[in-house]
mmCIF file of C-alpha atoms in Angstrom:
data_model
loop_
_atom_site.group_PDB
_atom_site.id
_atom_site.type_symbol
_atom_site.label_atom_id
_atom_site.label_comp_id
_atom_site.label_asym_id
_atom_site.label_seq_id
_atom_site.Cartn_x
_atom_site.Cartn_y
_atom_site.Cartn_z
ATOM 1 C CA MET A 1 17.310 -44.701 -78.569
ATOM 2 C CA ASN A 2 15.232 -43.690 -75.557
ATOM 3 C CA LEU A 3 17.488 -42.712 -72.618
ATOM 4 C CA THR A 4 14.669 -41.620 -70.297
ATOM 5 C CA PRO A 5 14.701 -43.757 -67.142
ATOM 6 C CA PRO A 6 11.474 -45.549 -66.291
ATOM 7 C CA VAL A 7 9.198 -43.888 -63.775
ATOM 8 C CA ARG A 8 8.122 -46.103 -60.902
ATOM 9 C CA GLU A 9 4.408 -46.137 -60.301
ATOM 10 C CA GLU A 10 3.501 -44.754 -56.885
ATOM 11 C CA TYR A 11 1.137 -46.595 -54.622
ATOM 12 C CA GLU A 12 -0.076 -46.423 -51.035
ATOM 13 C CA LEU A 13 -0.471 -49.254 -48.562
ATOM 14 C CA PRO A 14 -3.079 -48.691 -45.842
ATOM 15 C CA LEU A 15 -1.805 -49.446 -42.337
ATOM 16 C CA THR A 16 -4.013 -51.496 -40.103
ATOM 17 C CA PRO A 17 -4.090 -50.535 -36.424
ATOM 18 C CA LEU A 18 -2.448 -52.842 -33.907
ATOM 19 C CA SER A 19 -5.239 -53.880 -31.636
ATOM 20 C CA GLY A 20 -4.761 -56.044 -28.594
ATOM 21 C CA VAL A 21 -0.972 -55.829 -28.718
ATOM 22 C CA VAL A 22 0.876 -54.802 -25.537
ATOM 23 C CA LEU A 23 3.673 -52.461 -26.565
ATOM 24 C CA GLU A 24 5.341 -52.126 -23.184
ATOM 25 C CA ARG A 25 7.535 -54.821 -21.740
ATOM 26 C CA ARG A 26 7.047 -55.696 -18.086
ATOM 27 C CA PHE A 27 10.142 -56.826 -16.217
ATOM 28 C CA SER A 28 10.032 -59.204 -13.308
ATOM 29 C CA LEU A 29 10.846 -58.031 -9.785
ATOM 30 C CA PRO A 30 14.270 -59.799 -9.682
ATOM 31 C CA HIS A 31 15.191 -58.190 -13.004
ATOM 32 C CA ARG A 32 14.196 -54.718 -11.758
ATOM 33 C CA ILE A 33 16.218 -55.235 -8.585
ATOM 34 C CA TRP A 34 19.261 -56.367 -10.565
ATOM 35 C CA GLN A 35 19.093 -53.191 -12.641
ATOM 36 C CA GLN A 36 20.108 -51.196 -9.548
ATOM 37 C CA THR A 37 23.798 -50.374 -9.821
ATOM 38 C CA TRP A 38 24.441 -50.561 -6.096
ATOM 39 C CA ILE A 39 22.923 -54.042 -5.990
ATOM 40 C CA ARG A 40 25.285 -55.318 -8.679
ATOM 41 C CA LYS A 41 28.327 -53.688 -7.106
ATOM 42 C CA GLY A 42 27.327 -54.958 -3.682
ATOM 43 C CA ALA A 43 27.052 -58.483 -5.093
ATOM 44 C CA ILE A 44 30.580 -58.191 -6.486
ATOM 45 C CA LEU A 45 31.917 -57.016 -3.110
ATOM 46 C CA LEU A 46 30.074 -59.834 -1.324
ATOM 47 C CA LEU A 47 31.564 -62.382 -3.720
ATOM 48 C CA LEU A 48 35.061 -61.025 -3.110
ATOM 49 C CA ALA A 49 34.506 -61.140 0.671
ATOM 50 C CA ILE A 50 33.390 -64.782 0.498
ATOM 51 C CA LEU A 51 36.402 -65.649 -1.661
ATOM 52 C CA TRP A 52 38.720 -63.849 0.768
ATOM 53 C CA GLU A 53 37.214 -65.703 3.751
ATOM 54 C CA ALA A 54 37.559 -69.052 1.993
ATOM 55 C CA ILE A 55 41.197 -68.460 1.030
ATOM 56 C CA GLY A 56 42.026 -67.212 4.526
ATOM 57 C CA ARG A 57 40.505 -70.306 6.161
ATOM 58 C CA TRP A 58 42.238 -72.597 3.683
ATOM 59 C CA GLN A 59 45.592 -70.898 4.192
ATOM 60 C CA ASP A 60 45.101 -70.985 8.001
ATOM 61 C CA ASN A 61 47.855 -68.521 8.929
ATOM 62 C CA ASP A 62 46.647 -65.321 10.599
ATOM 63 C CA LEU A 63 50.100 -63.754 10.371
ATOM 64 C CA LEU A 64 50.201 -63.964 6.584
ATOM 65 C CA LEU A 65 46.529 -63.621 5.661
ATOM 66 C CA PRO A 66 43.790 -62.973 8.211
ATOM 67 C CA THR A 67 40.292 -63.940 7.181
ATOM 68 C CA PHE A 68 37.695 -61.414 6.148
ATOM 69 C CA LEU A 69 35.872 -61.745 9.475
ATOM 70 C CA GLN A 70 39.084 -61.142 11.440
ATOM 71 C CA THR A 71 39.833 -58.067 9.333
ATOM 72 C CA ALA A 72 36.262 -56.815 9.777
ATOM 73 C CA HIS A 73 36.600 -57.253 13.537
ATOM 74 C CA ALA A 74 39.873 -55.272 13.552
ATOM 75 C CA PHE A 75 38.239 -52.612 11.363
ATOM 76 C CA VAL A 76 35.271 -52.234 13.723
ATOM 77 C CA ASP A 77 37.587 -52.098 16.746
ATOM 78 C CA GLY A 78 39.705 -49.410 15.057
ATOM 79 C CA ILE A 79 36.620 -47.304 14.329
ATOM 80 C CA ALA A 80 35.179 -47.832 17.819
ATOM 81 C CA SER A 81 38.421 -46.817 19.513
ATOM 82 C CA GLY A 82 38.711 -43.782 17.232
ATOM 83 C CA GLU A 83 42.267 -44.622 16.204
ATOM 84 C CA LEU A 84 41.521 -45.664 12.632
ATOM 85 C CA PHE A 85 39.100 -42.790 12.109
ATOM 86 C CA ASN A 86 41.587 -40.209 13.441
ATOM 87 C CA LYS A 87 44.399 -41.548 11.262
ATOM 88 C CA THR A 88 42.157 -41.429 8.199
ATOM 89 C CA TRP A 89 41.027 -37.877 8.970
ATOM 90 C CA LEU A 90 44.653 -36.703 9.299
ATOM 91 C CA SER A 91 45.465 -38.154 5.882
ATOM 92 C CA LEU A 92 42.357 -36.697 4.261
ATOM 93 C CA GLN A 93 43.111 -33.218 5.610
ATOM 94 C CA VAL A 94 46.529 -33.218 3.940
ATOM 95 C CA LEU A 95 45.084 -34.702 0.756
ATOM 96 C CA LEU A 96 42.296 -32.126 0.437
ATOM 97 C CA LYS A 97 44.729 -29.223 0.888
ATOM 98 C CA ALA A 98 47.047 -30.563 -1.798
ATOM 99 C CA TYR A 99 44.135 -31.450 -4.084
ATOM 100 C CA VAL A 100 42.750 -27.911 -4.010
ATOM 101 C CA LEU A 101 46.210 -26.435 -4.653
ATOM 102 C CA GLY A 102 46.784 -28.845 -7.537
ATOM 103 C CA ILE A 103 43.431 -27.950 -9.121
ATOM 104 C CA ALA A 104 44.197 -24.236 -8.830
ATOM 105 C CA ALA A 105 47.658 -24.626 -10.360
ATOM 106 C CA ALA A 106 46.323 -26.777 -13.217
ATOM 107 C CA PHE A 107 43.585 -24.218 -13.939
ATOM 108 C CA VAL A 108 46.125 -21.395 -14.113
ATOM 109 C CA LEU A 109 48.410 -23.334 -16.462
ATOM 110 C CA THR A 110 45.634 -24.473 -18.803
ATOM 111 C CA THR A 111 44.024 -21.023 -18.893
ATOM 112 C CA LEU A 112 47.380 -19.537 -19.828
ATOM 113 C CA ALA A 113 47.875 -22.270 -22.431
ATOM 114 C CA VAL A 114 44.612 -21.564 -24.266
ATOM 115 C CA SER A 115 45.218 -17.817 -24.143
ATOM 116 C CA THR A 116 48.821 -17.349 -25.281
ATOM 117 C CA GLN A 117 51.467 -19.111 -27.352
ATOM 118 C CA PHE A 118 53.915 -18.818 -24.458
ATOM 119 C CA GLY A 119 51.412 -20.600 -22.199
ATOM 120 C CA ARG A 120 51.068 -23.462 -24.689
ATOM 121 C CA ASP A 121 54.829 -23.855 -24.908
ATOM 122 C CA LEU A 122 55.154 -23.647 -21.138
ATOM 123 C CA LEU A 123 52.499 -26.293 -20.485
ATOM 124 C CA SER A 124 53.874 -28.607 -23.164
ATOM 125 C CA THR A 125 57.421 -28.324 -21.818
ATOM 126 C CA LEU A 126 56.487 -28.772 -18.157
ATOM 127 C CA THR A 127 54.205 -31.740 -18.759
ATOM 128 C CA SER A 128 56.873 -33.435 -20.891
ATOM 129 C CA MET A 129 59.379 -32.950 -18.070
ATOM 130 C CA PHE A 130 57.363 -33.673 -14.944
ATOM 131 C CA ASN A 131 54.391 -35.825 -15.923
ATOM 132 C CA PRO A 132 56.505 -39.004 -16.345
ATOM 133 C CA LEU A 133 58.281 -38.298 -13.035
ATOM 134 C CA PRO A 134 56.819 -40.358 -10.145
ATOM 135 C CA ALA A 135 55.696 -38.141 -7.306
ATOM 136 C CA ILE A 136 57.229 -40.410 -4.674
ATOM 137 C CA ALA A 137 60.653 -39.833 -6.316
ATOM 138 C CA LEU A 138 60.425 -36.180 -5.233
ATOM 139 C CA LEU A 139 59.966 -37.125 -1.593
ATOM 140 C CA PRO A 140 63.707 -36.980 -0.650
ATOM 141 C CA ILE A 141 63.940 -33.462 -2.104
ATOM 142 C CA ALA A 142 60.709 -32.453 -0.381
ATOM 143 C CA LEU A 143 62.092 -33.661 2.947
ATOM 144 C CA LEU A 144 65.224 -31.532 2.452
ATOM 145 C CA TRP A 145 63.183 -28.446 1.539
ATOM 146 C CA PHE A 146 60.215 -28.730 3.900
ATOM 147 C CA GLY A 147 61.296 -31.195 6.586
ATOM 148 C CA LEU A 148 59.151 -33.827 8.307
ATOM 149 C CA GLY A 149 55.860 -32.002 8.100
ATOM 150 C CA GLN A 150 52.772 -31.508 5.999
ATOM 151 C CA GLY A 151 54.705 -29.312 3.589
ATOM 152 C CA SER A 152 56.608 -32.312 2.198
ATOM 153 C CA LEU A 153 53.432 -34.306 1.682
ATOM 154 C CA ILE A 154 51.588 -31.400 0.097
ATOM 155 C CA PHE A 155 54.492 -30.796 -2.296
ATOM 156 C CA VAL A 156 54.496 -34.363 -3.670
ATOM 157 C CA LEU A 157 50.693 -34.540 -3.727
ATOM 158 C CA VAL A 158 50.375 -31.337 -5.740
ATOM 159 C CA HIS A 159 52.788 -32.881 -8.226
ATOM 160 C CA SER A 160 50.514 -35.957 -8.427
ATOM 161 C CA VAL A 161 47.380 -33.915 -9.106
ATOM 162 C CA LEU A 162 48.735 -31.089 -11.240
ATOM 163 C CA TRP A 163 50.014 -32.787 -14.372
ATOM 164 C CA ALA A 164 47.280 -35.385 -14.777
ATOM 165 C CA LEU A 165 44.595 -32.714 -14.436
ATOM 166 C CA ALA A 166 46.410 -30.189 -16.643
ATOM 167 C CA VAL A 167 46.896 -32.681 -19.491
ATOM 168 C CA ASN A 168 43.256 -33.824 -19.460
ATOM 169 C CA THR A 169 41.875 -30.303 -19.107
ATOM 170 C CA TYR A 170 43.985 -28.921 -21.942
ATOM 171 C CA ALA A 171 43.024 -31.859 -24.189
ATOM 172 C CA GLY A 172 39.379 -31.115 -23.403
ATOM 173 C CA PHE A 173 39.844 -27.438 -24.239
ATOM 174 C CA LEU A 174 41.403 -28.357 -27.589
ATOM 175 C CA GLY A 175 38.405 -30.581 -28.364
ATOM 176 C CA VAL A 176 35.873 -27.752 -28.033
ATOM 177 C CA SER A 177 34.275 -27.129 -31.411
ATOM 178 C CA ASP A 178 34.914 -23.956 -33.398
ATOM 179 C CA THR A 179 31.172 -23.278 -33.414
ATOM 180 C CA LEU A 180 31.094 -22.902 -29.631
ATOM 181 C CA ARG A 181 34.250 -20.821 -29.701
ATOM 182 C CA MET A 182 32.820 -18.434 -32.281
ATOM 183 C CA ALA A 183 29.538 -18.221 -30.357
ATOM 184 C CA GLY A 184 31.475 -17.191 -27.262
ATOM 185 C CA ARG A 185 33.434 -14.607 -29.219
ATOM 186 C CA ASN A 186 30.227 -13.209 -30.681
ATOM 187 C CA TYR A 187 28.926 -12.660 -27.169
ATOM 188 C CA GLY A 188 32.054 -10.675 -26.398
ATOM 189 C CA LEU A 189 33.682 -13.244 -24.135
ATOM 190 C CA HIS A 190 37.463 -13.067 -23.798
ATOM 191 C CA GLY A 191 40.136 -14.293 -21.427
ATOM 192 C CA LEU A 192 38.932 -15.767 -18.159
ATOM 193 C CA SER A 193 35.226 -15.269 -18.899
ATOM 194 C CA PHE A 194 35.639 -17.166 -22.188
ATOM 195 C CA VAL A 195 37.350 -20.048 -20.385
ATOM 196 C CA LEU A 196 34.777 -20.249 -17.575
ATOM 197 C CA GLN A 197 31.621 -19.838 -19.644
ATOM 198 C CA VAL A 198 32.558 -21.671 -22.860
ATOM 199 C CA LEU A 199 35.587 -23.940 -22.539
ATOM 200 C CA VAL A 200 35.011 -25.367 -19.062
ATOM 201 C CA PRO A 201 31.376 -26.507 -19.640
ATOM 202 C CA ALA A 202 32.236 -27.921 -23.074
ATOM 203 C CA ALA A 203 35.342 -29.754 -21.801
ATOM 204 C CA LEU A 204 33.758 -30.948 -18.551
ATOM 205 C CA PRO A 205 33.976 -34.708 -19.369
ATOM 206 C CA SER A 206 37.744 -34.404 -19.844
ATOM 207 C CA ILE A 207 38.056 -32.247 -16.729
ATOM 208 C CA LEU A 208 36.180 -34.818 -14.631
ATOM 209 C CA ALA A 209 38.427 -37.554 -15.998
ATOM 210 C CA GLY A 210 41.466 -35.496 -14.970
ATOM 211 C CA LEU A 211 40.013 -34.935 -11.504
ATOM 212 C CA ARG A 212 39.461 -38.676 -11.134
ATOM 213 C CA ILE A 213 43.001 -39.526 -12.204
ATOM 214 C CA GLY A 214 44.491 -36.784 -10.049
ATOM 215 C CA TRP A 215 42.556 -37.970 -7.000
ATOM 216 C CA ALA A 216 43.687 -41.586 -7.497
ATOM 217 C CA PHE A 217 47.333 -40.549 -7.984
ATOM 218 C CA ALA A 218 47.277 -38.295 -4.936
ATOM 219 C CA TRP A 219 45.555 -40.830 -2.673
ATOM 220 C CA ARG A 220 48.010 -43.643 -3.370
ATOM 221 C CA THR A 221 50.978 -41.271 -3.299
ATOM 222 C CA LEU A 222 49.916 -40.061 0.150
ATOM 223 C CA ILE A 223 49.691 -43.588 1.542
ATOM 224 C CA ALA A 224 53.066 -44.485 0.006
ATOM 225 C CA ALA A 225 54.706 -41.324 1.361
ATOM 226 C CA GLU A 226 53.404 -41.985 4.868
ATOM 227 C CA LEU A 227 54.692 -45.538 4.619
ATOM 228 C CA VAL A 228 58.146 -44.222 3.642
ATOM 229 C CA PHE A 229 58.815 -41.613 6.300
ATOM 230 C CA GLY A 230 55.952 -42.173 8.715
ATOM 231 C CA ALA A 231 54.478 -39.463 10.884
ATOM 232 C CA THR A 232 54.200 -35.773 10.008
ATOM 233 C CA SER A 233 54.655 -33.212 12.759
ATOM 234 C CA GLY A 234 54.437 -35.975 15.343
ATOM 235 C CA LYS A 235 51.094 -37.230 13.979
ATOM 236 C CA GLY A 236 50.789 -40.211 11.678
ATOM 237 C CA GLY A 237 48.108 -40.727 9.070
ATOM 238 C CA LEU A 238 46.576 -43.841 7.572
ATOM 239 C CA GLY A 239 49.796 -44.925 5.888
ATOM 240 C CA TRP A 240 51.633 -44.629 9.205
ATOM 241 C CA TYR A 241 48.878 -46.703 10.849
ATOM 242 C CA ILE A 242 49.496 -49.486 8.310
ATOM 243 C CA PHE A 243 53.278 -49.247 8.676
ATOM 244 C CA GLN A 244 53.219 -49.261 12.478
ATOM 245 C CA ASN A 245 50.929 -52.283 12.728
ATOM 246 C CA ARG A 246 53.042 -54.131 10.184
ATOM 247 C CA ASN A 247 56.088 -53.629 12.423
ATOM 248 C CA GLU A 248 54.125 -54.945 15.399
ATOM 249 C CA LEU A 249 52.859 -57.931 13.326
ATOM 250 C CA TYR A 250 49.189 -56.982 13.725
ATOM 251 C CA THR A 251 48.320 -58.216 10.248
ATOM 252 C CA ASP A 252 44.587 -57.927 10.808
ATOM 253 C CA LYS A 253 45.013 -54.206 11.567
ATOM 254 C CA VAL A 254 47.214 -53.837 8.482
ATOM 255 C CA PHE A 255 44.408 -55.269 6.364
ATOM 256 C CA ALA A 256 41.912 -53.065 8.214
ATOM 257 C CA GLY A 257 43.977 -50.020 7.190
ATOM 258 C CA LEU A 258 44.109 -51.241 3.593
ATOM 259 C CA ALA A 259 40.346 -51.793 3.705
ATOM 260 C CA MET A 260 39.914 -48.183 4.814
ATOM 261 C CA VAL A 261 42.016 -47.024 1.847
ATOM 262 C CA ILE A 262 39.770 -49.022 -0.492
ATOM 263 C CA LEU A 263 36.595 -47.834 1.242
ATOM 264 C CA ILE A 264 37.585 -44.174 0.891
ATOM 265 C CA GLY A 265 38.280 -44.770 -2.799
ATOM 266 C CA LEU A 266 34.875 -46.376 -3.329
ATOM 267 C CA LEU A 267 33.052 -43.608 -1.470
ATOM 268 C CA VAL A 268 34.785 -40.823 -3.371
ATOM 269 C CA GLU A 269 34.222 -42.542 -6.716
ATOM 270 C CA ASN A 270 30.546 -43.329 -6.191
ATOM 271 C CA LEU A 271 29.370 -40.421 -4.046
ATOM 272 C CA VAL A 272 31.456 -37.577 -5.478
ATOM 273 C CA PHE A 273 32.550 -38.208 -9.049
ATOM 274 C CA ASN A 274 29.572 -40.297 -10.158
ATOM 275 C CA THR A 275 27.219 -37.714 -8.662
ATOM 276 C CA LEU A 276 29.045 -34.902 -10.477
ATOM 277 C CA GLU A 277 28.754 -36.811 -13.739
ATOM 278 C CA ARG A 278 25.068 -37.517 -13.211
ATOM 279 C CA VAL A 279 24.089 -33.902 -12.488
ATOM 280 C CA THR A 280 26.299 -32.381 -15.204
ATOM 281 C CA VAL A 281 27.579 -34.197 -18.297
ATOM 282 C CA LYS A 282 25.034 -37.035 -18.276
ATOM 283 C CA ARG A 283 22.157 -34.663 -17.583
ATOM 284 C CA TRP A 284 23.336 -32.406 -20.403
ATOM 285 C CA GLY A 285 23.595 -35.307 -22.859
ATOM 286 C CA MET A 286 27.383 -35.021 -23.200
ATOM 287 C CA GLN A 287 28.034 -38.572 -21.986
ATOM 288 C CA ARG A 288 26.118 -41.847 -22.119
#
């Protein structure tokens, strides 16, 4: 019995050149315009504005829901008078201070966690305790400790930034491949240099996600805190602007303040975080 498998006869097919065939696809001008991200997002915002205007006119009660045009007029007046801009700048100053402190504290905790067993236990225990705790719930304690000033706001904002960033950064560090770790060790990197030159670049997508989440938590916590206890050191921020105009029944100014909150969020997301992603992780091929 012959158990030798049959041998397939080899052959070659000549390939004919493609002549007269256009290999590139030409898109129309409207299609090329629609491929611009800012065009698509602008169209979404325009659609929402039209819907808002239509609902406001149909509801016909300025006290409950001013139209989009009335809110835009109040927004322009607030910027022209300088009041809305000054309130926003006061809030952003407090937020930036707390954001930097939260980033520094998260970096220290995660660096300690990837370096020692005690650091891992410490980070795990603290995140389990404080990450589920809403930052605004710490406001009464902050007021007792720091009084009616920026210290109370900074305390609750650092809490908002710290745990979200620490959890995402540590998860990113754990996801770094052993190959990169061994390459760093072979170059003699240890401690802080190992973290900065190996772990941080490799875990940058997770770090950026933590920065995004921390910023969002801190921004809404700040507005909520200012709504709760108002001015700090005799000066009110954007949340106080919204609260004060609500008490005086200037609903269009309330919506103008809310629009400023949304506008700041859009600017930070598109100009800061998207730019960071584009020049780092997307440029390096780490993210689609």
